[in-house]
PDB file of N, CA and C in Angstrom:
ATOM      1  N   UNK A   1     170.436 133.352 115.845  1.00 53.00           N
ATOM      2  CA  UNK A   1     170.862 131.950 115.748  1.00 53.00           C
ATOM      3  C   UNK A   1     170.374 131.245 116.160  1.00 53.00           C
ATOM      4  N   UNK A   2     169.848 131.469 117.033  1.00 54.00           N
ATOM      5  CA  UNK A   2     168.620 130.392 117.626  1.00 54.00           C
ATOM      6  C   UNK A   2     166.959 129.930 116.730  1.00 54.00           C
ATOM      7  N   UNK A   3     166.698 131.330 116.850  1.00 62.00           N
ATOM      8  CA  UNK A   3     165.753 131.469 116.109  1.00 62.00           C
ATOM      9  C   UNK A   3     165.359 130.912 115.076  1.00 62.00           C
ATOM     10  N   UNK A   4     166.369 130.586 114.033  1.00 55.00           N
ATOM     11  CA  UNK A   4     167.081 129.979 113.215  1.00 55.00           C
ATOM     12  C   UNK A   4     166.830 128.402 113.521  1.00 55.00           C
ATOM     13  N   UNK A   5     167.130 127.406 114.542  1.00 52.00           N
ATOM     14  CA  UNK A   5     167.442 126.238 115.017  1.00 52.00           C
ATOM     15  C   UNK A   5     165.870 125.802 115.121  1.00 52.00           C
ATOM     16  N   UNK A   6     165.305 127.020 116.022  1.00 57.00           N
ATOM     17  CA  UNK A   6     164.087 126.452 115.879  1.00 57.00           C
ATOM     18  C   UNK A   6     162.846 126.393 114.430  1.00 57.00           C
ATOM     19  N   UNK A   7     163.759 126.701 114.175  1.00 61.00           N
ATOM     20  CA  UNK A   7     162.378 127.309 112.318  1.00 61.00           C
ATOM     21  C   UNK A   7     162.897 125.883 111.999  1.00 61.00           C
ATOM     22  N   UNK A   8     164.697 125.728 112.263  1.00 63.00           N
ATOM     23  CA  UNK A   8     164.547 124.229 111.424  1.00 63.00           C
ATOM     24  C   UNK A   8     164.337 123.403 112.036  1.00 63.00           C
ATOM     25  N   UNK A   9     164.958 123.101 112.879  1.00 63.00           N
ATOM     26  CA  UNK A   9     163.975 121.621 113.813  1.00 63.00           C
ATOM     27  C   UNK A   9     162.195 121.605 114.356  1.00 63.00           C
ATOM     28  N   UNK A  10     161.967 122.565 114.007  1.00 63.00           N
ATOM     29  CA  UNK A  10     160.057 122.306 113.918  1.00 63.00           C
ATOM     30  C   UNK A  10     159.545 121.311 113.260  1.00 63.00           C
ATOM     31  N   UNK A  11     159.828 120.944 111.833  1.00 63.00           N
ATOM     32  CA  UNK A  11     159.566 119.765 111.095  1.00 63.00           C
ATOM     33  C   UNK A  11     159.813 118.771 111.278  1.00 63.00           C
ATOM     34  N   UNK A  12     161.123 118.159 111.907  1.00 62.00           N
ATOM     35  CA  UNK A  12     161.437 117.795 112.940  1.00 62.00           C
ATOM     36  C   UNK A  12     160.884 116.644 113.492  1.00 62.00           C
ATOM     37  N   UNK A  13     160.369 117.746 114.551  1.00 62.00           N
ATOM     38  CA  UNK A  13     159.624 117.172 115.925  1.00 62.00           C
ATOM     39  C   UNK A  13     158.424 116.887 115.850  1.00 62.00           C
ATOM     40  N   UNK A  14     158.014 117.302 114.362  1.00 67.00           N
ATOM     41  CA  UNK A  14     156.544 117.261 114.021  1.00 67.00           C
ATOM     42  C   UNK A  14     156.499 115.452 113.427  1.00 67.00           C
ATOM     43  N   UNK A  15     157.539 115.379 112.219  1.00 62.00           N
ATOM     44  CA  UNK A  15     157.911 114.326 111.810  1.00 62.00           C
ATOM     45  C   UNK A  15     157.975 113.243 113.274  1.00 62.00           C
ATOM     46  N   UNK A  16     158.975 113.361 113.591  1.00 59.00           N
ATOM     47  CA  UNK A  16     159.510 112.221 114.583  1.00 59.00           C
ATOM     48  C   UNK A  16     157.451 112.199 115.747  1.00 59.00           C
ATOM     49  N   UNK A  17     157.197 113.178 116.336  1.00 60.00           N
ATOM     50  CA  UNK A  17     155.948 112.847 116.836  1.00 60.00           C
ATOM     51  C   UNK A  17     154.570 111.975 116.013  1.00 60.00           C
ATOM     52  N   UNK A  18     155.044 112.631 114.857  1.00 57.00           N
ATOM     53  CA  UNK A  18     153.620 111.627 114.143  1.00 57.00           C
ATOM     54  C   UNK A  18     154.221 109.961 114.032  1.00 57.00           C
ATOM     55  N   UNK A  19     155.292 110.271 113.921  1.00 55.00           N
ATOM     56  CA  UNK A  19     156.050 108.751 113.752  1.00 55.00           C
ATOM     57  C   UNK A  19     156.056 107.551 115.273  1.00 55.00           C
ATOM     58  N   UNK A  20     155.714 108.294 116.091  1.00 55.00           N
ATOM     59  CA  UNK A  20     155.415 107.588 117.665  1.00 55.00           C
ATOM     60  C   UNK A  20     154.586 107.736 118.191  1.00 55.00           C
ATOM     61  N   UNK A  21     153.496 107.676 116.949  1.00 57.00           N
ATOM     62  CA  UNK A  21     151.485 107.166 117.080  1.00 57.00           C
ATOM     63  C   UNK A  21     151.065 108.293 118.163  1.00 57.00           C
ATOM     64  N   UNK A  22     151.597 109.541 118.404  1.00 55.00           N
ATOM     65  CA  UNK A  22     151.018 110.504 118.990  1.00 55.00           C
ATOM     66  C   UNK A  22     149.522 110.866 117.911  1.00 55.00           C
ATOM     67  N   UNK A  23     149.025 111.754 118.542  1.00 60.00           N
ATOM     68  CA  UNK A  23     147.513 112.445 118.036  1.00 60.00           C
ATOM     69  C   UNK A  23     148.057 112.948 116.848  1.00 60.00           C
ATOM     70  N   UNK A  24     147.291 113.725 115.452  1.00 61.00           N
ATOM     71  CA  UNK A  24     147.911 114.518 114.729  1.00 61.00           C
ATOM     72  C   UNK A  24     147.539 115.951 115.032  1.00 61.00           C
ATOM     73  N   UNK A  25     147.569 116.788 115.203  1.00 64.00           N
ATOM     74  CA  UNK A  25     147.491 118.021 115.434  1.00 64.00           C
ATOM     75  C   UNK A  25     146.310 118.636 115.274  1.00 64.00           C
ATOM     76  N   UNK A  26     145.287 119.035 116.459  1.00 69.00           N
ATOM     77  CA  UNK A  26     144.051 119.348 116.164  1.00 69.00           C
ATOM     78  C   UNK A  26     143.292 120.600 115.107  1.00 69.00           C
ATOM     79  N   UNK A  27     142.687 120.516 114.504  1.00 72.00           N
ATOM     80  CA  UNK A  27     142.295 121.400 113.356  1.00 72.00           C
ATOM     81  C   UNK A  27     141.625 122.345 114.239  1.00 72.00           C
ATOM     82  N   UNK A  28     141.696 123.572 114.260  1.00 73.00           N
ATOM     83  CA  UNK A  28     141.565 125.211 115.393  1.00 73.00           C
ATOM     84  C   UNK A  28     139.911 124.850 114.832  1.00 73.00           C
ATOM     85  N   UNK A  29     138.921 125.318 115.653  1.00 74.00           N
ATOM     86  CA  UNK A  29     137.488 125.365 115.223  1.00 74.00           C
ATOM     87  C   UNK A  29     137.541 127.090 114.926  1.00 74.00           C
ATOM     88  N   UNK A  30     136.203 127.680 114.002  1.00 75.00           N
ATOM     89  CA  UNK A  30     136.031 128.504 113.439  1.00 75.00           C
ATOM     90  C   UNK A  30     135.047 129.466 115.137  1.00 75.00           C
ATOM     91  N   UNK A  31     135.154 130.408 115.459  1.00 73.00           N
ATOM     92  CA  UNK A  31     134.697 131.444 116.358  1.00 73.00           C
ATOM     93  C   UNK A  31     133.264 131.290 116.207  1.00 73.00           C
ATOM     94  N   UNK A  32     132.413 130.872 117.141  1.00 75.00           N
ATOM     95  CA  UNK A  32     130.496 131.028 116.378  1.00 75.00           C
ATOM     96  C   UNK A  32     130.562 132.493 116.204  1.00 75.00           C
ATOM     97  N   UNK A  33     129.498 132.865 115.215  1.00 71.00           N
ATOM     98  CA  UNK A  33     129.070 133.942 115.186  1.00 71.00           C
ATOM     99  C   UNK A  33     128.500 134.479 115.986  1.00 71.00           C
ATOM    100  N   UNK A  34     129.002 135.979 116.049  1.00 68.00           N
ATOM    101  CA  UNK A  34     128.029 136.358 117.479  1.00 68.00           C
ATOM    102  C   UNK A  34     126.634 136.418 116.708  1.00 68.00           C
ATOM    103  N   UNK A  35     125.427 136.320 118.379  1.00 66.00           N
ATOM    104  CA  UNK A  35     124.034 135.862 118.578  1.00 66.00           C
ATOM    105  C   UNK A  35     123.172 137.383 117.400  1.00 66.00           C
ATOM    106  N   UNK A  36     122.893 137.137 116.563  1.00 68.00           N
ATOM    107  CA  UNK A  36     122.037 138.083 115.445  1.00 68.00           C
ATOM    108  C   UNK A  36     120.873 138.818 116.732  1.00 68.00           C
ATOM    109  N   UNK A  37     120.716 140.373 116.558  1.00 65.00           N
ATOM    110  CA  UNK A  37     119.962 140.808 117.444  1.00 65.00           C
ATOM    111  C   UNK A  37     118.452 140.718 116.899  1.00 65.00           C
ATOM    112  N   UNK A  38     117.571 140.635 117.894  1.00 61.00           N
ATOM    113  CA  UNK A  38     116.359 140.409 117.202  1.00 61.00           C
ATOM    114  C   UNK A  38     116.152 141.285 116.279  1.00 61.00           C
ATOM    115  N   UNK A  39     114.953 140.596 115.169  1.00 61.00           N
ATOM    116  CA  UNK A  39     114.584 142.081 114.027  1.00 61.00           C
ATOM    117  C   UNK A  39     113.833 142.849 114.762  1.00 61.00           C
ATOM    118  N   UNK A  40     113.814 144.571 114.013  1.00 63.00           N
ATOM    119  CA  UNK A  40     112.732 145.369 114.617  1.00 63.00           C
ATOM    120  C   UNK A  40     111.037 144.807 114.084  1.00 63.00           C
ATOM    121  N   UNK A  41     110.772 145.317 114.995  1.00 59.00           N
ATOM    122  CA  UNK A  41     109.030 145.253 114.126  1.00 59.00           C
ATOM    123  C   UNK A  41     108.521 145.360 112.778  1.00 59.00           C
ATOM    124  N   UNK A  42     109.392 146.753 112.769  1.00 60.00           N
ATOM    125  CA  UNK A  42     109.112 147.033 110.795  1.00 60.00           C
ATOM    126  C   UNK A  42     109.434 145.515 110.024  1.00 60.00           C
ATOM    127  N   UNK A  43     110.712 145.210 110.587  1.00 56.00           N
ATOM    128  CA  UNK A  43     111.276 144.031 109.688  1.00 56.00           C
ATOM    129  C   UNK A  43     110.274 142.612 109.368  1.00 56.00           C
ATOM    130  N   UNK A  44     110.072 142.758 111.074  1.00 57.00           N
ATOM    131  CA  UNK A  44     108.993 141.692 110.956  1.00 57.00           C
ATOM    132  C   UNK A  44     107.668 141.774 110.464  1.00 57.00           C
ATOM    133  N   UNK A  45     107.221 142.302 110.515  1.00 58.00           N
ATOM    134  CA  UNK A  45     105.932 143.012 109.492  1.00 58.00           C
ATOM    135  C   UNK A  45     105.982 142.418 107.708  1.00 58.00           C
ATOM    136  N   UNK A  46     107.261 142.533 107.561  1.00 60.00           N
ATOM    137  CA  UNK A  46     107.741 142.452 106.213  1.00 60.00           C
ATOM    138  C   UNK A  46     107.983 141.172 105.798  1.00 60.00           C
ATOM    139  N   UNK A  47     108.490 140.939 106.721  1.00 61.00           N
ATOM    140  CA  UNK A  47     108.678 139.518 106.129  1.00 61.00           C
ATOM    141  C   UNK A  47     107.459 138.424 106.388  1.00 61.00           C
ATOM    142  N   UNK A  48     106.978 137.214 105.508  1.00 61.00           N
ATOM    143  CA  UNK A  48     106.342 136.769 105.025  1.00 61.00           C
ATOM    144  C   UNK A  48     106.295 135.516 106.013  1.00 61.00           C
ATOM    145  N   UNK A  49     104.879 135.214 106.358  1.00 63.00           N
ATOM    146  CA  UNK A  49     104.693 134.684 107.474  1.00 63.00           C
ATOM    147  C   UNK A  49     104.967 132.768 106.886  1.00 63.00           C
ATOM    148  N   UNK A  50     105.738 132.571 107.991  1.00 61.00           N
ATOM    149  CA  UNK A  50     106.429 131.182 107.323  1.00 61.00           C
ATOM    150  C   UNK A  50     104.876 129.777 106.477  1.00 61.00           C
ATOM    151  N   UNK A  51     103.518 130.227 107.065  1.00 61.00           N
ATOM    152  CA  UNK A  51     102.704 129.686 106.922  1.00 61.00           C
ATOM    153  C   UNK A  51     102.602 129.715 104.998  1.00 61.00           C
ATOM    154  N   UNK A  52     102.717 131.426 105.051  1.00 60.00           N
ATOM    155  CA  UNK A  52     102.601 131.403 103.570  1.00 60.00           C
ATOM    156  C   UNK A  52     104.206 130.929 102.394  1.00 60.00           C
ATOM    157  N   UNK A  53     105.028 130.738 103.112  1.00 61.00           N
ATOM    158  CA  UNK A  53     106.252 130.478 103.005  1.00 61.00           C
ATOM    159  C   UNK A  53     106.423 128.799 102.438  1.00 61.00           C
ATOM    160  N   UNK A  54     105.820 128.125 102.929  1.00 61.00           N
ATOM    161  CA  UNK A  54     105.810 127.420 103.089  1.00 61.00           C
ATOM    162  C   UNK A  54     104.822 126.484 101.754  1.00 61.00           C
ATOM    163  N   UNK A  55     105.132 125.556 100.995  1.00 60.00           N
ATOM    164  CA  UNK A  55     103.615 125.111  99.978  1.00 60.00           C
ATOM    165  C   UNK A  55     102.635 124.282 100.965  1.00 60.00           C
ATOM    166  N   UNK A  56     100.990 124.884 100.184  1.00 61.00           N
ATOM    167  CA  UNK A  56     100.141 123.972 100.567  1.00 61.00           C
ATOM    168  C   UNK A  56     100.176 122.555 100.610  1.00 61.00           C
ATOM    169  N   UNK A  57     100.138 121.712 101.525  1.00 59.00           N
ATOM    170  CA  UNK A  57      99.879 120.588 101.815  1.00 59.00           C
ATOM    171  C   UNK A  57      98.963 119.618 101.072  1.00 59.00           C
ATOM    172  N   UNK A  58      99.492 118.907 100.359  1.00 64.00           N
ATOM    173  CA  UNK A  58      98.656 117.496  99.309  1.00 64.00           C
ATOM    174  C   UNK A  58      97.757 117.651  99.760  1.00 64.00           C
ATOM    175  N   UNK A  59      97.299 117.307 101.335  1.00 63.00           N
ATOM    176  CA  UNK A  59      96.494 116.462 101.784  1.00 63.00           C
ATOM    177  C   UNK A  59      96.063 117.281 102.422  1.00 63.00           C
ATOM    178  N   UNK A  60      94.422 117.510 103.095  1.00 64.00           N
ATOM    179  CA  UNK A  60      93.933 118.434 103.679  1.00 64.00           C
ATOM    180  C   UNK A  60      94.249 117.672 105.438  1.00 64.00           C
ATOM    181  N   UNK A  61      94.361 118.450 106.395  1.00 76.00           N
ATOM    182  CA  UNK A  61      94.469 117.829 107.561  1.00 76.00           C
ATOM    183  C   UNK A  61      93.572 116.562 108.290  1.00 76.00           C
ATOM    184  N   UNK A  62      93.893 116.070 108.952  1.00 82.00           N
ATOM    185  CA  UNK A  62      93.247 114.614 109.423  1.00 82.00           C
ATOM    186  C   UNK A  62      92.274 115.011 109.910  1.00 82.00           C
ATOM    187  N   UNK A  63      91.941 116.270 110.976  1.00 85.00           N
ATOM    188  CA  UNK A  63      90.615 116.624 111.236  1.00 85.00           C
ATOM    189  C   UNK A  63      89.430 117.355 110.478  1.00 85.00           C
ATOM    190  N   UNK A  64      90.182 117.720 108.715  1.00 88.00           N
ATOM    191  CA  UNK A  64      89.009 117.841 107.950  1.00 88.00           C
ATOM    192  C   UNK A  64      89.194 116.838 107.260  1.00 88.00           C
ATOM    193  N   UNK A  65      89.243 116.008 106.681  1.00 88.00           N
ATOM    194  CA  UNK A  65      89.554 114.500 105.993  1.00 88.00           C
ATOM    195  C   UNK A  65      88.026 114.065 107.464  1.00 88.00           C
ATOM    196  N   UNK A  66      88.310 113.708 108.328  1.00 91.00           N
ATOM    197  CA  UNK A  66      87.219 113.100 109.057  1.00 91.00           C
ATOM    198  C   UNK A  66      85.928 113.667 108.982  1.00 91.00           C
ATOM    199  N   UNK A  67      85.663 115.662 108.788  1.00 91.00           N
ATOM    200  CA  UNK A  67      84.793 116.323 108.964  1.00 91.00           C
ATOM    201  C   UNK A  67      83.979 115.528 107.145  1.00 91.00           C
ATOM    202  N   UNK A  68      84.969 115.735 106.310  1.00 92.00           N
ATOM    203  CA  UNK A  68      84.851 115.458 105.483  1.00 92.00           C
ATOM    204  C   UNK A  68      83.530 113.801 104.911  1.00 92.00           C
ATOM    205  N   UNK A  69      84.626 112.424 105.715  1.00 91.00           N
ATOM    206  CA  UNK A  69      83.861 111.453 105.492  1.00 91.00           C
ATOM    207  C   UNK A  69      82.381 111.587 106.388  1.00 91.00           C
ATOM    208  N   UNK A  70      82.493 112.088 107.858  1.00 92.00           N
ATOM    209  CA  UNK A  70      81.225 111.994 108.566  1.00 92.00           C
ATOM    210  C   UNK A  70      80.221 112.861 107.718  1.00 92.00           C
ATOM    211  N   UNK A  71      80.608 114.115 106.530  1.00 91.00           N
ATOM    212  CA  UNK A  71      79.528 114.424 105.735  1.00 91.00           C
ATOM    213  C   UNK A  71      78.961 113.913 104.742  1.00 91.00           C
ATOM    214  N   UNK A  72      79.874 112.984 104.433  1.00 90.00           N
ATOM    215  CA  UNK A  72      79.851 112.146 102.456  1.00 90.00           C
ATOM    216  C   UNK A  72      78.810 110.917 103.053  1.00 90.00           C
ATOM    217  N   UNK A  73      78.992 110.777 105.027  1.00 89.00           N
ATOM    218  CA  UNK A  73      78.113 109.364 105.745  1.00 89.00           C
ATOM    219  C   UNK A  73      77.064 109.624 105.820  1.00 89.00           C
ATOM    220  N   UNK A  74      76.377 110.979 106.592  1.00 87.00           N
ATOM    221  CA  UNK A  74      75.491 111.670 106.910  1.00 87.00           C
ATOM    222  C   UNK A  74      74.600 111.708 105.347  1.00 87.00           C
ATOM    223  N   UNK A  75      74.761 112.139 103.792  1.00 84.00           N
ATOM    224  CA  UNK A  75      74.535 112.053 103.316  1.00 84.00           C
ATOM    225  C   UNK A  75      73.855 111.047 102.599  1.00 84.00           C
ATOM    226  N   UNK A  76      75.005 109.781 102.739  1.00 82.00           N
ATOM    227  CA  UNK A  76      74.449 108.527 102.693  1.00 82.00           C
ATOM    228  C   UNK A  76      73.533 108.342 102.861  1.00 82.00           C
ATOM    229  N   UNK A  77      73.234 108.044 104.315  1.00 78.00           N
ATOM    230  CA  UNK A  77      71.799 108.257 105.324  1.00 78.00           C
ATOM    231  C   UNK A  77      70.665 108.766 105.159  1.00 78.00           C
ATOM    232  N   UNK A  78      70.746 110.702 104.915  1.00 73.00           N
ATOM    233  CA  UNK A  78      70.015 110.540 104.055  1.00 73.00           C
ATOM    234  C   UNK A  78      69.072 109.932 103.022  1.00 73.00           C
ATOM    235  N   UNK A  79      70.495 109.443 102.017  1.00 67.00           N
ATOM    236  CA  UNK A  79      69.283 108.684 100.625  1.00 67.00           C
ATOM    237  C   UNK A  79      69.128 107.632 100.709  1.00 67.00           C
ATOM    238  N   UNK A  80      69.400 107.070 101.671  1.00 64.00           N
ATOM    239  CA  UNK A  80      68.858 105.767 102.325  1.00 64.00           C
ATOM    240  C   UNK A  80      67.622 105.710 103.080  1.00 64.00           C
ATOM    241  N   UNK A  81      67.265 106.732 103.492  1.00 64.00           N
ATOM    242  CA  UNK A  81      65.777 107.078 104.038  1.00 64.00           C
ATOM    243  C   UNK A  81      64.790 107.662 102.659  1.00 64.00           C
ATOM    244  N   UNK A  82      65.143 108.334 101.999  1.00 66.00           N
ATOM    245  CA  UNK A  82      64.042 108.303 100.653  1.00 66.00           C
ATOM    246  C   UNK A  82      63.934 107.484 100.280  1.00 66.00           C
ATOM    247  N   UNK A  83      64.939 106.076 100.149  1.00 70.00           N
ATOM    248  CA  UNK A  83      65.173 105.134  99.451  1.00 70.00           C
ATOM    249  C   UNK A  83      64.020 104.132  99.918  1.00 70.00           C
ATOM    250  N   UNK A  84      63.993 104.718 100.971  1.00 74.00           N
ATOM    251  CA  UNK A  84      62.617 102.825 101.739  1.00 74.00           C
ATOM    252  C   UNK A  84      61.611 103.130 101.199  1.00 74.00           C
ATOM    253  N   UNK A  85      60.848 101.376 101.039  1.00 79.00           N
ATOM    254  CA  UNK A  85      59.878 101.721 100.417  1.00 79.00           C
ATOM    255  C   UNK A  85      58.786 101.472 101.470  1.00 79.00           C
ATOM    256  N   UNK A  86      57.433 101.630 100.914  1.00 82.00           N
ATOM    257  CA  UNK A  86      56.359 101.607 101.593  1.00 82.00           C
ATOM    258  C   UNK A  86      55.846 100.372 101.128  1.00 82.00           C
ATOM    259  N   UNK A  87      55.426  99.770 102.222  1.00 84.00           N
ATOM    260  CA  UNK A  87      54.864  98.105 102.086  1.00 84.00           C
ATOM    261  C   UNK A  87      53.409  97.790 101.337  1.00 84.00           C
ATOM    262  N   UNK A  88      53.925  96.717 100.216  1.00 84.00           N
ATOM    263  CA  UNK A  88      52.840  97.418  99.333  1.00 84.00           C
ATOM    264  C   UNK A  88      50.977  95.707  99.766  1.00 84.00           C
ATOM    265  N   UNK A  89      50.081  96.951  99.779  1.00 84.00           N
ATOM    266  CA  UNK A  89      49.066  95.465 100.362  1.00 84.00           C
ATOM    267  C   UNK A  89      48.828  94.373  99.592  1.00 84.00           C
ATOM    268  N   UNK A  90      48.734  93.717 100.042  1.00 85.00           N
ATOM    269  CA  UNK A  90      48.273  92.316  99.104  1.00 85.00           C
ATOM    270  C   UNK A  90      46.624  91.956  98.989  1.00 85.00           C
ATOM    271  N   UNK A  91      46.658  92.483  97.268  1.00 85.00           N
ATOM    272  CA  UNK A  91      45.399  92.678  96.624  1.00 85.00           C
ATOM    273  C   UNK A  91      44.418  90.969  97.622  1.00 85.00           C
ATOM    274  N   UNK A  92      43.391  91.481  97.646  1.00 86.00           N
ATOM    275  CA  UNK A  92      42.347  90.082  98.045  1.00 86.00           C
ATOM    276  C   UNK A  92      41.963  89.254  96.234  1.00 86.00           C
ATOM    277  N   UNK A  93      41.830  88.174  96.493  1.00 85.00           N
ATOM    278  CA  UNK A  93      42.104  87.421  95.696  1.00 85.00           C
ATOM    279  C   UNK A  93      40.151  87.395  95.200  1.00 85.00           C
ATOM    280  N   UNK A  94      39.771  87.725  94.447  1.00 84.00           N
ATOM    281  CA  UNK A  94      38.632  87.268  93.969  1.00 84.00           C
ATOM    282  C   UNK A  94      37.941  86.141  93.965  1.00 84.00           C
ATOM    283  N   UNK A  95      36.639  85.686  94.179  1.00 82.00           N
ATOM    284  CA  UNK A  95      36.563  84.430  94.183  1.00 82.00           C
ATOM    285  C   UNK A  95      35.780  84.021  92.876  1.00 82.00           C
ATOM    286  N   UNK A  96      36.200  82.518  92.458  1.00 79.00           N
ATOM    287  CA  UNK A  96      36.059  82.397  91.357  1.00 79.00           C
ATOM    288  C   UNK A  96      34.553  81.886  90.969  1.00 79.00           C
ATOM    289  N   UNK A  97      33.516  82.318  90.598  1.00 76.00           N
ATOM    290  CA  UNK A  97      32.138  81.744  90.805  1.00 76.00           C
ATOM    291  C   UNK A  97      32.512  80.849  89.928  1.00 76.00           C
ATOM    292  N   UNK A  98      31.607  79.760  90.806  1.00 74.00           N
ATOM    293  CA  UNK A  98      31.317  78.457  89.877  1.00 74.00           C
ATOM    294  C   UNK A  98      29.970  78.443  89.487  1.00 74.00           C
ATOM    295  N   UNK A  99      30.251  77.363  88.326  1.00 72.00           N
ATOM    296  CA  UNK A  99      28.755  77.075  87.557  1.00 72.00           C
ATOM    297  C   UNK A  99      28.061  76.227  87.936  1.00 72.00           C
ATOM    298  N   UNK A 100      26.875  76.330  87.879  1.00 68.00           N
ATOM    299  CA  UNK A 100      26.128  75.718  88.641  1.00 68.00           C
ATOM    300  C   UNK A 100      26.018  74.305  88.241  1.00 68.00           C
ATOM    301  N   UNK A 101      26.538  72.897  88.556  1.00 64.00           N
ATOM    302  CA  UNK A 101      26.626  71.934  87.422  1.00 64.00           C
ATOM    303  C   UNK A 101      25.364  71.316  86.925  1.00 64.00           C
ATOM    304  N   UNK A 102      24.442  71.329  86.220  1.00 65.00           N
ATOM    305  CA  UNK A 102      23.716  70.696  85.716  1.00 65.00           C
ATOM    306  C   UNK A 102      23.760  69.961  84.620  1.00 65.00           C
ATOM    307  N   UNK A 103      22.915  68.839  85.007  1.00 66.00           N
ATOM    308  CA  UNK A 103      23.674  67.694  84.163  1.00 66.00           C
ATOM    309  C   UNK A 103      23.324  67.808  82.502  1.00 66.00           C
ATOM    310  N   UNK A 104      23.498  66.918  81.591  1.00 66.00           N
ATOM    311  CA  UNK A 104      23.790  67.273  79.913  1.00 66.00           C
ATOM    312  C   UNK A 104      21.926  67.356  79.507  1.00 66.00           C
ATOM    313  N   UNK A 105      22.065  67.991  78.562  1.00 64.00           N
ATOM    314  CA  UNK A 105      20.824  68.466  78.314  1.00 64.00           C
ATOM    315  C   UNK A 105      20.000  67.230  77.406  1.00 64.00           C
ATOM    316  N   UNK A 106      19.315  66.717  77.990  1.00 69.00           N
ATOM    317  CA  UNK A 106      18.393  65.486  77.541  1.00 69.00           C
ATOM    318  C   UNK A 106      16.815  65.877  77.086  1.00 69.00           C
ATOM    319  N   UNK A 107      15.960  64.489  76.767  1.00 69.00           N
ATOM    320  CA  UNK A 107      15.053  65.027  76.364  1.00 69.00           C
ATOM    321  C   UNK A 107      13.776  64.523  77.330  1.00 69.00           C
ATOM    322  N   UNK A 108      13.003  65.213  78.327  1.00 73.00           N
ATOM    323  CA  UNK A 108      12.771  64.276  79.025  1.00 73.00           C
ATOM    324  C   UNK A 108      10.504  64.475  78.893  1.00 73.00           C
ATOM    325  N   UNK A 109       9.738  64.053  79.647  1.00 70.00           N
ATOM    326  CA  UNK A 109       8.758  64.062  79.161  1.00 70.00           C
ATOM    327  C   UNK A 109       8.465  65.766  79.608  1.00 70.00           C
ATOM    328  N   UNK A 110       9.070  66.131  80.359  1.00 74.00           N
ATOM    329  CA  UNK A 110       8.499  67.265  80.946  1.00 74.00           C
ATOM    330  C   UNK A 110       9.604  68.599  80.043  1.00 74.00           C
ATOM    331  N   UNK A 111      10.213  68.156  79.290  1.00 71.00           N
ATOM    332  CA  UNK A 111      11.148  68.905  78.211  1.00 71.00           C
ATOM    333  C   UNK A 111      12.425  69.008  78.278  1.00 71.00           C
ATOM    334  N   UNK A 112      13.062  69.636  77.462  1.00 65.00           N
ATOM    335  CA  UNK A 112      15.025  69.723  77.947  1.00 65.00           C
ATOM    336  C   UNK A 112      14.671  70.386  79.127  1.00 65.00           C
ATOM    337  N   UNK A 113      15.828  69.613  80.055  1.00 57.00           N
ATOM    338  CA  UNK A 113      16.787  69.804  80.795  1.00 57.00           C
ATOM    339  C   UNK A 113      17.694  70.482  80.880  1.00 57.00           C
TER     340      UNK A 113
END
């Protein structure tokens, strides 16, 4: 008889407690799984390394990019050194031979001048 009363009274109790503004019934947390045992060395050897699992990075690491840039700069410097032009020697100007000015040819008693 008491058991029957308890079972019939329980839903009313929940309703009245909710109406009174008390907090809703808490949900139980799932029990956390037991910690996994460490894999044996054979199993470890069989699993691929995380580096292999992850896809290859789209851009090379920062250090590698810096090395590439330095290599390119060195090549440019070498090319610049090759392009260095030698100074041209100035050619000496030839002196123009001036013709001796002679008077206009005219007849004189000595002959043609």
